[in-house]
Amino acid sequence: MKTIFIAALLAATPALARDAPPHPGAIVYLEVCQACHMANAKGAVGAGRIAALAGNGNLAYPEYPIAVVTGGKGAMPWFRGQLTDQQIADVIGYVRTHFGNRYKGRITADQIAALGVKAPPRSRE
Amino acid sequence: MNRAGGAPTRREILHAIGVMGGASVLYQAMATMGHAAETQFAGPPNLSGARPGASVLVLGAGLAGMLAAYELGKAGYKVRIIEYNNRPGGRNWSLYGGDTYAELGGATQKIGFAKGNYLNPGPWRIPYHHRSLLHYCKAFGVALEPFIQLNHQALVHNSKAFGGKPQRYRELAADWDGNVAELLSKAIDNKGLNAVMTTEDGEMLKEALRTWGMLDKDMRYVRGPASAARRGFDRPPGGGVDGAPIPSDPFDFRDVRQSGVWRAFAQHMGHERQTTMFQPVGGMGMIGQAFARQVEGKIRYGAKVTKIDQSGGAVTVTWTDVASGAVETAKADYCVCTIPLGILSQIDVDVSPGMRAAIAAVPYSNSVKVGLEMKSRFWEDEDAIYGGISFTDQPIGMISYPSGGMHSAGPGVILGAYTFGPASYKLAALPPEQRIAAALDQGAVLHPGRYKEQFSNGAAVAWSRSPFTLGCCAQWNEDTRKEHYQTLVAVDDRIVLAGEHASYIGCWMEGALLSSLDAITRLHKRALEA
């Protein structure tokens, strides 16, 4: 069942259907980020706005996406503790080099550990 | 249970009060100690005596906003509601055949349900103790019917138990209780509980376990009339020649443990899901419609708020007309703002830095709901499942069968997915038609040969892509409660916030209403003192 589900996800994203092995961050993007930021990473606008990650100048500074993904921002929840530091590094690396972004510099799990916001205590609410 | 020495337990004190003073004293004592009181609702606020000409702008025509406008209007304020959507209700909402829903990203669904059928994308059940919601449902003429939460005939599916074959909740629940009773009885026999109870107490407990766990005369949970009376029969009792029943075989306890049925118990046992639960006849959206009738003519639809200013002794709200792009403003003496925090944090709001920080500090959860219309009610006709929930460890989480229109002919809408956590993000990432396809694939495991075959059309709502909320519900934690909650709910000069996010009953309509009542009561007081 899990396989079918992933297959459906992949099929929904033509860019990933190519033969080359996908970027390790691609699957994280697909399974987490795409729910809000959309398949094309362009975000959306309604009563409020979901930020576009495509062509996003803030991504030039790794500190920025690291702070947002680990600590959350506005309606966006934090993902520290839900994703591993490696997964967070992978997906930031993926977004910084795809969707029209061509930022240099590898993002590592060590950077996430050093710069990331600590996960808040698990809530029982 | 007598414990040698030591202070009496809380239970012992309550018991003593109950014996000596009767039930009403007991209830009072329990309420004082924080139990038994089930709501903070003390009746409608009965506000009155607004200063002549005083006005309030309410932002958001969800339940919190419409209740604020209704009660403040009764108190004498001139009220107006500004709403982003072209309908009232906010997250209180039902999708019916003929409706259109466009989510963020542009995917647009035209709902094809038969007349009378619906999906509740947001709230879908009402606990019996949500007294303010029940009060206003009655006051505003919303007909309610029972919502079936627990159904023993429904299924529990775990891909790692019973070879992936779903089993009846009734059988698993009976086997769970029976095996636990037998184990506990053995522990008593082996003097395993001597540290916590006397031999006499142990014997009394064993008698209770025999009845509770359907054990036989030797304190064993085995195939026989006792266990069959709870878990069911291979051949149920009938009439005539073959009338004698044949009991069924209990499952292996290892399989029962593996099934995770205890997670389903926990679902049903939570205070917010205990019997009795309600739903409005005809869809949850009936509540929003009924509230809207009470504030008719006062809602300005299709307006996207862009700025909230409170300089110069008045509140000035600026919005963009969604259809035309025209910018408009309105002024009032006060403002009740129910805009979800994720959206409010992006709006230019003239409040204290502390309140702005609070608004920005609360993230929103995600959830996906999928409604699947089936040509026939095969779960009723063939499976004798009338309402209730089947659970699965697949991403869809559960299937819920409609509590309305039971035992009728014709199509019914199954809730085919109600996801939490990571599954919500995965499902939300798909276009709506693929969410429906995934829900069909997974649901078919519980009803093979029927689910896909009887399917006619569906609808899927991913809250992370909801244009008017950017998520499902506010997610507080201990730290943010401590740091921001009181600032968030305080009256900030002429502005007060309300909604489920400004309550401790997050994600429930009751939280939105209690928050609203509390907010307007304080705002009214402040207005009279001004």
XYZ file of C-alpha atoms in Angstrom:
655
model
C 0.000 0.000 0.000
C 2.814 2.353 0.956
C 4.420 1.696 -2.430
C 1.224 2.524 -4.275
C 0.954 5.729 -2.311
C 4.501 6.824 -3.102
C 3.959 5.870 -6.731
C 0.905 8.105 -6.832
C 2.913 10.925 -5.310
C 5.705 10.479 -7.800
C 3.283 10.333 -10.696
C 1.867 13.637 -9.502
C 5.276 15.203 -9.961
C 6.515 14.736 -13.515
C 9.962 16.076 -12.633
C 10.540 13.025 -10.462
C 9.404 10.467 -12.999
C 12.709 10.751 -14.872
C 15.184 7.907 -14.761
C 17.961 9.588 -12.780
C 17.871 8.768 -9.053
C 16.014 11.613 -7.375
C 17.781 14.116 -5.119
C 17.491 12.827 -1.518
C 15.590 16.011 -0.652
C 13.049 15.486 -3.438
C 11.070 12.876 -1.559
C 10.964 15.055 1.572
C 9.751 17.965 -0.518
C 7.087 15.745 -2.044
C 5.867 14.243 1.209
C 5.972 17.364 3.372
C 6.596 20.732 1.702
C 4.459 20.242 -1.397
C 1.267 20.100 0.706
C 1.526 23.890 1.028
C 4.261 25.206 -1.256
C 2.860 23.330 -4.297
C 4.533 21.053 -6.864
C 6.074 24.041 -8.645
C 7.199 25.650 -5.348
C 5.399 28.832 -6.321
C 3.216 28.894 -3.201
C -0.205 30.518 -3.473
C -2.275 33.500 -2.433
C -5.675 33.470 -0.731
C -6.747 35.374 2.369
C -3.080 34.950 3.231
C -0.031 33.898 1.315
C 2.030 30.721 1.129
C 5.576 31.796 0.308
C 7.015 30.933 -3.082
C 10.226 28.959 -2.723
C 10.845 29.161 -6.466
C 13.260 31.989 -7.186
C 13.306 32.975 -3.519
C 16.163 35.353 -2.637
C 15.992 34.488 1.073
C 17.402 31.064 0.235
C 20.767 32.655 -0.544
C 21.470 32.491 3.189
C 21.243 28.913 4.533
C 20.490 30.324 7.993
C 17.126 31.537 6.770
C 15.616 28.267 5.500
C 17.225 26.411 8.411
C 15.514 28.735 10.910
C 12.158 28.476 9.145
C 12.118 24.705 8.646
C 13.329 23.918 12.157
C 11.416 26.648 13.984
C 8.352 27.298 11.847
C 7.022 30.668 10.724
C 3.483 31.966 11.182
C 1.055 29.244 10.131
C 3.942 26.955 9.120
C 4.753 24.436 11.855
C 8.286 23.557 12.923
C 9.664 20.316 11.513
C 12.535 19.770 13.937
C 11.919 16.445 15.613
C 9.490 15.327 12.933
C 12.150 15.201 10.230
C 15.717 14.154 10.962
C 18.439 16.786 10.685
C 19.655 14.909 7.599
C 16.205 15.112 5.983
C 16.016 18.823 6.764
C 19.479 19.349 5.258
C 18.500 17.323 2.193
C 15.298 19.211 1.510
C 16.876 22.622 2.002
C 19.677 21.565 -0.335
C 17.075 20.408 -2.846
C 15.058 23.614 -2.783
C 18.187 25.790 -2.988
C 19.203 24.041 -6.211
C 15.838 23.509 -7.887
C 12.781 25.549 -8.875
C 14.930 28.211 -10.480
C 17.218 28.520 -7.437
C 20.950 28.065 -8.104
C 22.517 28.654 -4.739
C 25.915 27.186 -4.042
C 27.104 25.373 -0.932
C 26.095 21.999 0.441
C 23.765 21.934 3.428
C 24.734 19.336 6.036
C 23.047 17.762 9.028
C 25.803 19.321 11.170
C 24.692 22.764 10.050
C 21.125 21.936 11.034
C 22.351 20.747 14.427
C 24.384 23.932 14.897
C 21.959 26.526 13.517
C 18.531 24.903 13.882
C 15.872 25.902 16.354
C 15.391 23.272 19.052
C 12.141 21.331 18.828
C 9.603 22.559 21.382
C 8.322 20.112 23.994
C 5.842 17.643 22.621
C 2.389 19.020 23.251
C -0.466 16.922 24.535
C -2.989 19.370 23.189
C -9.282 -0.887 49.043
C -7.778 -0.376 52.485
C -4.241 0.718 52.576
C -2.514 0.402 55.902
C -1.909 3.872 57.334
C -1.360 6.839 55.047
C -3.731 9.630 54.110
C -7.087 8.724 52.560
C -7.158 8.793 48.764
C -9.126 11.384 46.848
C -11.558 8.637 45.901
C -12.075 7.650 49.520
C -12.846 11.248 50.470
C -15.355 11.548 47.649
C -16.946 8.290 48.640
C -17.298 9.450 52.221
C -18.897 12.735 51.140
C -21.243 10.839 48.838
C -22.412 8.536 51.598
C -22.881 11.285 54.138
C -24.300 14.148 52.084
C -25.974 12.637 49.078
C -25.323 13.006 45.398
C -25.677 16.777 45.144
C -22.985 17.361 47.748
C -20.802 14.856 45.938
C -21.304 16.658 42.646
C -20.462 19.998 44.205
C -17.328 18.582 45.776
C -16.240 17.012 42.509
C -16.828 20.260 40.653
C -14.721 22.094 43.233
C -11.926 19.588 42.775
C -11.953 20.026 39.046
C -13.882 16.990 37.893
C -17.433 16.531 36.628
C -17.804 20.153 35.488
C -17.871 19.753 31.742
C -18.153 23.241 30.327
C -17.461 26.828 31.208
C -20.702 27.893 29.531
C -22.921 29.691 32.042
C -25.642 30.731 29.593
C -25.757 33.525 27.023
C -23.984 36.700 28.171
C -27.071 38.993 28.168
C -25.027 42.084 27.423
C -26.989 45.323 27.382
C -26.690 49.084 27.508
C -24.229 49.824 24.740
C -23.549 53.556 24.415
C -25.812 55.055 21.771
C -24.221 54.874 18.329
C -21.319 52.663 19.444
C -20.144 50.396 16.638
C -18.132 47.188 16.211
C -16.456 45.711 13.162
C -16.256 41.923 13.316
C -13.625 40.295 11.102
C -14.603 36.807 9.978
C -18.055 35.248 9.594
C -17.206 31.946 11.233
C -19.031 30.865 14.370
C -16.952 33.091 16.687
C -17.491 36.159 14.535
C -21.203 35.646 13.930
C -21.845 34.956 17.610
C -19.965 38.145 18.549
C -22.034 40.141 16.062
C -25.277 38.566 17.258
C -24.689 39.170 20.968
C -23.175 42.647 20.537
C -26.052 43.559 18.226
C -28.491 42.546 20.943
C -26.553 44.704 23.400
C -27.174 47.719 21.181
C -24.004 47.993 19.110
C -24.049 48.746 15.427
C -22.271 45.705 13.982
C -20.861 44.750 10.601
C -18.981 41.571 9.643
C -16.200 41.462 7.031
C -15.676 37.989 5.509
C -13.206 36.644 2.948
C -15.363 33.791 1.655
C -18.626 34.184 -0.220
C -20.458 32.136 2.397
C -20.865 32.194 6.164
C -19.552 29.558 8.580
C -15.788 29.511 8.091
C -14.577 26.037 8.985
C -18.156 25.099 9.895
C -18.978 23.985 6.411
C -20.570 21.239 4.343
C -19.965 20.533 0.672
C -23.113 19.559 -1.259
C -23.802 18.495 -4.832
C -23.538 21.530 -7.113
C -21.028 23.338 -4.863
C -17.664 24.410 -6.232
C -14.509 24.534 -4.131
C -11.247 26.070 -5.344
C -8.236 25.381 -3.155
C -4.902 27.164 -3.100
C -2.857 26.145 -6.101
C -5.922 26.424 -8.311
C -7.416 22.913 -8.201
C -11.188 23.354 -8.426
C -13.701 20.686 -7.548
C -17.287 20.627 -8.699
C -19.097 18.498 -6.155
C -21.289 15.786 -7.650
C -23.038 14.355 -4.585
C -26.708 13.392 -4.829
C -29.275 15.680 -3.237
C -29.065 15.599 0.549
C -25.582 14.080 0.672
C -22.575 16.017 1.906
C -19.005 16.037 3.180
C -18.137 17.991 6.337
C -14.567 19.111 5.585
C -14.195 20.634 9.043
C -16.049 19.794 12.247
C -18.345 16.789 11.980
C -19.394 15.775 15.514
C -20.595 17.551 18.636
C -19.924 16.263 22.173
C -22.933 16.297 24.511
C -21.049 18.587 26.905
C -20.330 21.372 24.420
C -23.128 23.317 26.029
C -22.705 26.679 24.336
C -22.851 25.156 20.875
C -25.865 23.069 21.860
C -27.506 26.155 23.396
C -27.197 28.197 20.207
C -28.211 25.263 18.007
C -31.441 25.115 19.943
C -31.891 28.876 20.038
C -31.280 29.219 16.290
C -33.388 26.221 15.259
C -30.682 23.780 14.145
C -32.107 20.243 14.185
C -29.667 17.720 15.621
C -29.506 13.939 15.326
C -27.232 11.384 16.982
C -23.736 11.009 15.586
C -22.589 7.403 15.851
C -19.027 7.379 17.156
C -18.644 3.831 18.471
C -19.936 0.947 16.370
C -19.062 -2.588 17.495
C -19.822 -3.922 14.030
C -17.297 -1.584 12.381
C -13.818 -2.804 11.486
C -10.285 -2.476 12.788
C -7.592 -2.997 10.201
C -3.888 -3.322 10.843
C -1.686 -4.341 7.949
C 0.567 -6.247 10.383
C -2.137 -8.297 12.120
C -4.376 -11.146 10.943
C -2.544 -11.203 7.615
C -3.916 -7.745 6.898
C -7.537 -8.884 7.175
C -9.798 -6.374 8.933
C -11.664 -7.675 11.976
C -14.803 -6.577 13.788
C -14.282 -4.119 16.620
C -16.718 -6.252 18.652
C -14.594 -9.391 18.419
C -11.318 -7.606 19.116
C -12.772 -5.636 22.018
C -14.287 -8.754 23.586
C -11.049 -10.694 23.195
C -9.017 -7.834 24.625
C -11.163 -7.563 27.737
C -11.407 -11.338 28.133
C -7.686 -11.909 27.918
C -6.826 -9.004 30.199
C -9.356 -10.306 32.742
C -7.880 -13.806 32.591
C -4.325 -12.496 32.988
C -5.270 -10.305 35.912
C -7.081 -13.203 37.546
C -3.943 -15.323 37.207
C -1.880 -12.526 38.698
C -4.199 -12.487 41.708
C -3.903 -16.287 42.072
C -0.130 -16.019 41.870
C -0.204 -13.378 44.611
C 1.137 -10.880 42.086
C -1.108 -8.135 43.424
C -0.479 -8.726 47.121
C 1.522 -5.537 47.338
C -1.475 -3.423 46.353
C -4.513 -5.264 47.742
C -5.615 -7.695 50.433
C -6.585 -11.296 49.674
C -10.208 -10.376 50.289
C -10.058 -7.482 47.845
C -8.367 -9.791 45.340
C -11.223 -12.271 45.575
C -13.758 -9.497 45.057
C -11.864 -8.247 42.029
C -11.811 -11.761 40.569
C -15.596 -11.938 40.731
C -15.770 -8.621 38.883
C -13.277 -9.863 36.306
C -15.348 -12.973 35.675
C -18.349 -10.870 34.622
C -16.423 -8.055 32.974
C -14.173 -10.405 31.005
C -16.767 -13.110 30.170
C -14.645 -15.789 31.845
C -15.841 -19.340 32.412
C -16.158 -21.059 35.808
C -12.404 -21.744 35.820
C -11.616 -18.082 35.148
C -10.571 -18.772 31.561
C -11.475 -16.742 28.490
C -12.410 -19.498 26.030
C -14.873 -20.395 23.318
C -18.273 -20.816 24.930
C -21.553 -19.130 25.787
C -19.891 -16.492 27.986
C -17.451 -15.161 25.372
C -19.954 -15.623 22.521
C -22.434 -13.383 24.297
C -19.993 -10.529 23.740
C -17.983 -11.375 20.623
C -20.723 -13.127 18.642
C -21.445 -16.555 17.224
C -20.396 -18.799 14.368
C -24.101 -19.588 14.084
C -26.231 -17.003 15.858
C -29.284 -18.092 17.842
C -32.298 -18.692 15.621
C -35.690 -20.393 15.519
C -36.813 -23.952 14.919
C -34.638 -26.941 14.162
C -31.288 -25.151 13.914
C -32.106 -22.547 16.515
C -29.291 -23.485 18.902
C -26.360 -21.058 18.647
C -22.791 -22.123 17.962
C -20.216 -19.942 19.765
C -17.300 -18.403 17.927
C -13.581 -18.941 18.553
C -11.695 -16.130 20.271
C -8.651 -14.887 18.399
C -5.112 -15.552 19.532
C -4.299 -12.803 22.031
C -1.027 -12.034 20.248
C -2.997 -11.121 17.119
C -5.409 -9.038 19.167
C -2.518 -7.081 20.696
C -0.932 -6.662 17.286
C -4.188 -5.272 15.846
C -3.759 -2.067 17.825
C -7.421 -2.187 18.839
C -6.471 -0.326 22.025
C -5.864 2.738 19.867
C -9.491 2.514 18.779
C -10.570 2.196 22.430
C -8.662 5.378 23.187
C -10.432 7.153 20.319
C -13.830 6.334 21.752
C -12.939 6.867 25.392
C -11.717 10.446 25.131
C -14.004 12.872 26.894
C -14.695 14.665 23.645
C -15.902 11.520 21.910
C -17.957 9.858 24.590
C -21.623 9.032 24.122
C -23.809 10.936 23.244
C -22.519 12.838 20.221
C -24.607 14.893 17.784
C -24.572 16.185 14.249
C -26.921 18.644 12.551
C -29.496 17.058 10.251
C -28.336 17.790 6.699
C -24.675 18.617 7.386
C -22.543 20.544 9.872
C -22.845 23.624 7.667
C -26.435 23.984 8.868
C -25.031 25.629 12.005
C -23.180 28.315 10.075
C -26.300 28.911 7.969
C -28.432 29.275 11.089
C -25.986 31.704 12.710
C -25.930 33.715 9.473
C -29.728 34.100 9.555
C -29.345 35.807 12.941
C -27.017 38.445 11.496
C -28.660 38.710 8.106
C -27.674 41.717 6.032
C -24.695 42.479 8.259
C -22.062 40.355 6.464
C -19.853 41.843 3.755
C -18.659 38.786 1.752
C -15.676 38.457 -0.587
C -13.516 40.934 1.334
C -9.830 40.282 2.020
C -8.671 42.267 5.043
C -5.279 43.913 4.485
C -4.938 46.387 7.370
C -6.322 46.920 10.850
C -5.542 50.314 12.359
C -6.619 51.715 15.708
C -5.058 55.151 15.780
C -7.135 58.294 16.303
C -9.708 56.839 18.670
C -11.312 54.415 16.239
C -10.622 51.164 14.435
C -10.145 51.442 10.683
C -10.166 48.242 8.644
C -8.995 48.153 5.050
C -9.910 45.341 2.677
C -9.735 44.392 -0.975
C -12.847 43.226 -2.747
C -11.751 39.786 -3.950
C -13.782 39.925 -7.168
C -12.973 43.459 -8.350
C -9.739 44.287 -6.556
C -11.280 47.524 -5.283
C -9.931 48.763 -1.963
C -12.447 49.776 0.709
C -12.292 50.855 4.325
C -14.672 51.014 7.267
C -14.425 52.665 10.679
C -15.892 51.584 13.986
C -15.355 52.165 17.671
C -14.220 48.590 18.320
C -13.141 45.432 16.523
C -13.571 41.723 17.204
C -11.032 39.953 14.997
C -11.526 36.212 14.413
C -9.130 35.861 11.476
C -7.034 32.674 11.879
C -3.601 33.531 13.265
C -1.621 32.224 10.296
C -3.406 34.760 8.104
C -3.589 37.522 10.710
C 0.199 37.301 11.126
C 0.508 38.463 7.503
C -1.840 41.432 7.940
C -0.728 44.891 9.056
C -2.328 44.894 12.532
C -2.005 47.876 14.841
C -1.636 46.108 18.182
C 1.093 45.914 20.834
C 4.385 44.235 19.905
C 3.538 41.511 22.429
C 0.260 40.705 20.735
C 1.899 40.758 17.316
C 4.470 38.272 18.613
C 1.676 36.100 19.993
C -0.178 36.176 16.660
C 2.996 35.018 14.886
C 3.854 32.318 17.419
C 1.118 29.767 16.769
C 1.453 27.359 13.826
C -1.472 25.500 12.264
C -2.037 21.784 11.909
C -3.027 20.091 8.685
C -5.672 17.497 7.973
C -7.246 15.990 4.873
C -10.799 14.773 4.541
C -12.144 12.832 1.588
C -15.825 12.172 0.929
C -16.707 9.192 -1.266
C -20.233 8.851 -2.586
C -21.285 5.231 -3.026
C -24.166 4.156 -5.227
C -25.616 1.934 -2.522
C -25.261 1.667 1.234
C -23.538 -1.703 1.029
C -22.012 -1.259 4.506
C -25.560 -1.223 5.887
C -27.250 -3.697 3.532
C -24.496 -6.319 3.545
C -22.349 -5.624 6.601
C -24.929 -4.295 9.082
C -22.665 -1.328 9.819
C -24.858 1.647 10.671
C -22.739 4.722 11.234
C -19.564 4.677 13.298
C -15.919 4.414 12.400
C -13.618 1.714 11.040
C -9.951 2.265 11.823
C -6.905 1.420 9.711
C -3.156 1.893 10.045
C -3.037 3.141 6.445
C -2.601 6.895 5.829
C -6.376 7.497 5.510
C -6.615 6.697 9.241
C -10.278 5.850 9.278
C -13.501 5.375 7.385
C -16.676 6.815 8.845
C -20.096 5.687 7.719
C -22.860 8.303 7.549
C -24.940 8.728 10.695
C -27.687 10.436 8.710
C -30.217 8.761 6.424
C -29.485 5.356 7.903
C -31.363 2.399 6.456
C -32.501 4.382 3.455
C -32.099 3.295 -0.152
C -29.820 5.094 -2.528
C -26.408 6.693 -2.416
C -24.517 7.601 0.736
C -21.292 9.489 1.376
C -18.566 7.735 3.350
C -15.861 9.793 5.014
C -13.044 8.006 3.219
C -10.078 9.696 4.889
C -9.476 11.794 7.967
C -5.754 12.152 8.318
C -3.447 13.547 10.965
C 0.265 14.257 11.074
C 2.590 13.217 8.260
C -0.149 11.423 6.290
C -1.924 14.760 5.894
C 1.050 16.327 4.145
C 1.463 13.356 1.816
C -2.196 13.325 0.855
C -2.453 17.118 0.554
C 0.453 17.092 -1.913
C -1.688 15.206 -4.429
C -4.249 16.830 -6.722
C -7.789 16.246 -5.384
C -8.607 13.428 -7.821
C -5.506 11.513 -6.714
C -6.376 12.004 -3.049
C -9.710 10.404 -3.876
C -7.979 7.569 -5.750
C -5.643 6.944 -2.787
C -8.620 6.935 -0.396
C -10.369 4.399 -2.642
C -7.296 2.143 -2.806
C -6.875 2.143 0.953
C -10.564 1.933 1.815
C -10.994 -1.031 -0.516
C -8.853 -3.048 1.898
C -11.691 -2.778 4.410
C -14.493 -3.431 1.915
C -12.973 -5.450 -0.926
C -15.159 -6.029 -3.954
C -17.529 -3.241 -2.976
C -15.659 -0.023 -2.334
C -14.345 0.795 -5.797
C -17.232 -0.965 -7.496
C -19.897 1.135 -5.785
C -17.995 4.430 -5.934
C -19.568 7.160 -8.032
C -17.863 10.458 -7.142
C -15.862 12.172 -4.425
C -14.531 15.370 -2.886
C -11.243 16.010 -1.085
C -10.317 18.929 1.144
C -6.719 19.497 2.247
C -6.684 22.111 4.970
C -3.093 23.141 4.256
C -4.426 24.470 0.957
C -7.518 26.147 2.367
C -7.513 29.757 1.091
C -9.303 31.129 4.159
C -7.315 29.452 6.967
C -3.917 28.199 5.694
C -4.342 25.112 7.843
C -6.667 23.247 10.126
C -6.306 24.490 13.702
C -4.014 26.489 15.951
C -1.307 24.344 17.559
C -0.352 25.569 20.996
C 2.193 23.938 23.265
C 3.161 24.469 26.882
C 5.813 27.052 26.038
C 3.665 29.157 23.720
C 0.721 29.004 26.113
C 2.946 30.340 28.886
C 4.585 33.014 26.805
C 1.762 34.237 24.556
C -1.747 33.036 25.421
C -2.754 35.738 27.922
C -1.386 38.460 25.648
C -3.269 37.008 22.705
C -6.646 37.027 24.460
C -6.257 40.410 26.214
C -8.200 43.415 24.902
C -5.663 45.553 23.045
C -7.140 49.066 23.305
C -10.090 48.709 20.877
C -9.333 45.298 19.429
C -9.960 41.831 20.829
C -9.238 38.480 19.162
C -11.567 35.479 19.235
C -11.766 32.021 17.726
C -10.729 28.464 18.525
C -7.150 29.752 18.572
C -8.035 31.935 21.580
C -9.300 29.031 23.680
C -8.212 25.886 25.439
C -10.718 23.840 23.390
C -8.682 24.209 20.231
C -10.071 22.842 16.997
C -13.615 22.548 18.374
C -16.541 24.848 17.605
C -17.161 25.089 21.351
C -13.742 26.709 21.747
C -14.620 29.319 19.128
C -17.919 30.127 20.861
C -16.567 30.271 24.423
C -13.700 32.430 23.224
C -16.128 34.750 21.486
C -18.422 35.090 24.512
C -15.487 35.843 26.778
C -13.968 38.341 24.323
C -17.151 40.353 23.782
C -17.969 40.402 27.476
C -14.592 42.008 28.193
C -14.825 44.319 25.183
C -18.278 45.502 26.279
C -16.986 46.193 29.780
C -14.084 48.161 28.351
C -16.482 50.127 26.115
C -18.711 51.060 29.035
C -15.705 52.147 31.091
C -14.304 54.324 28.288
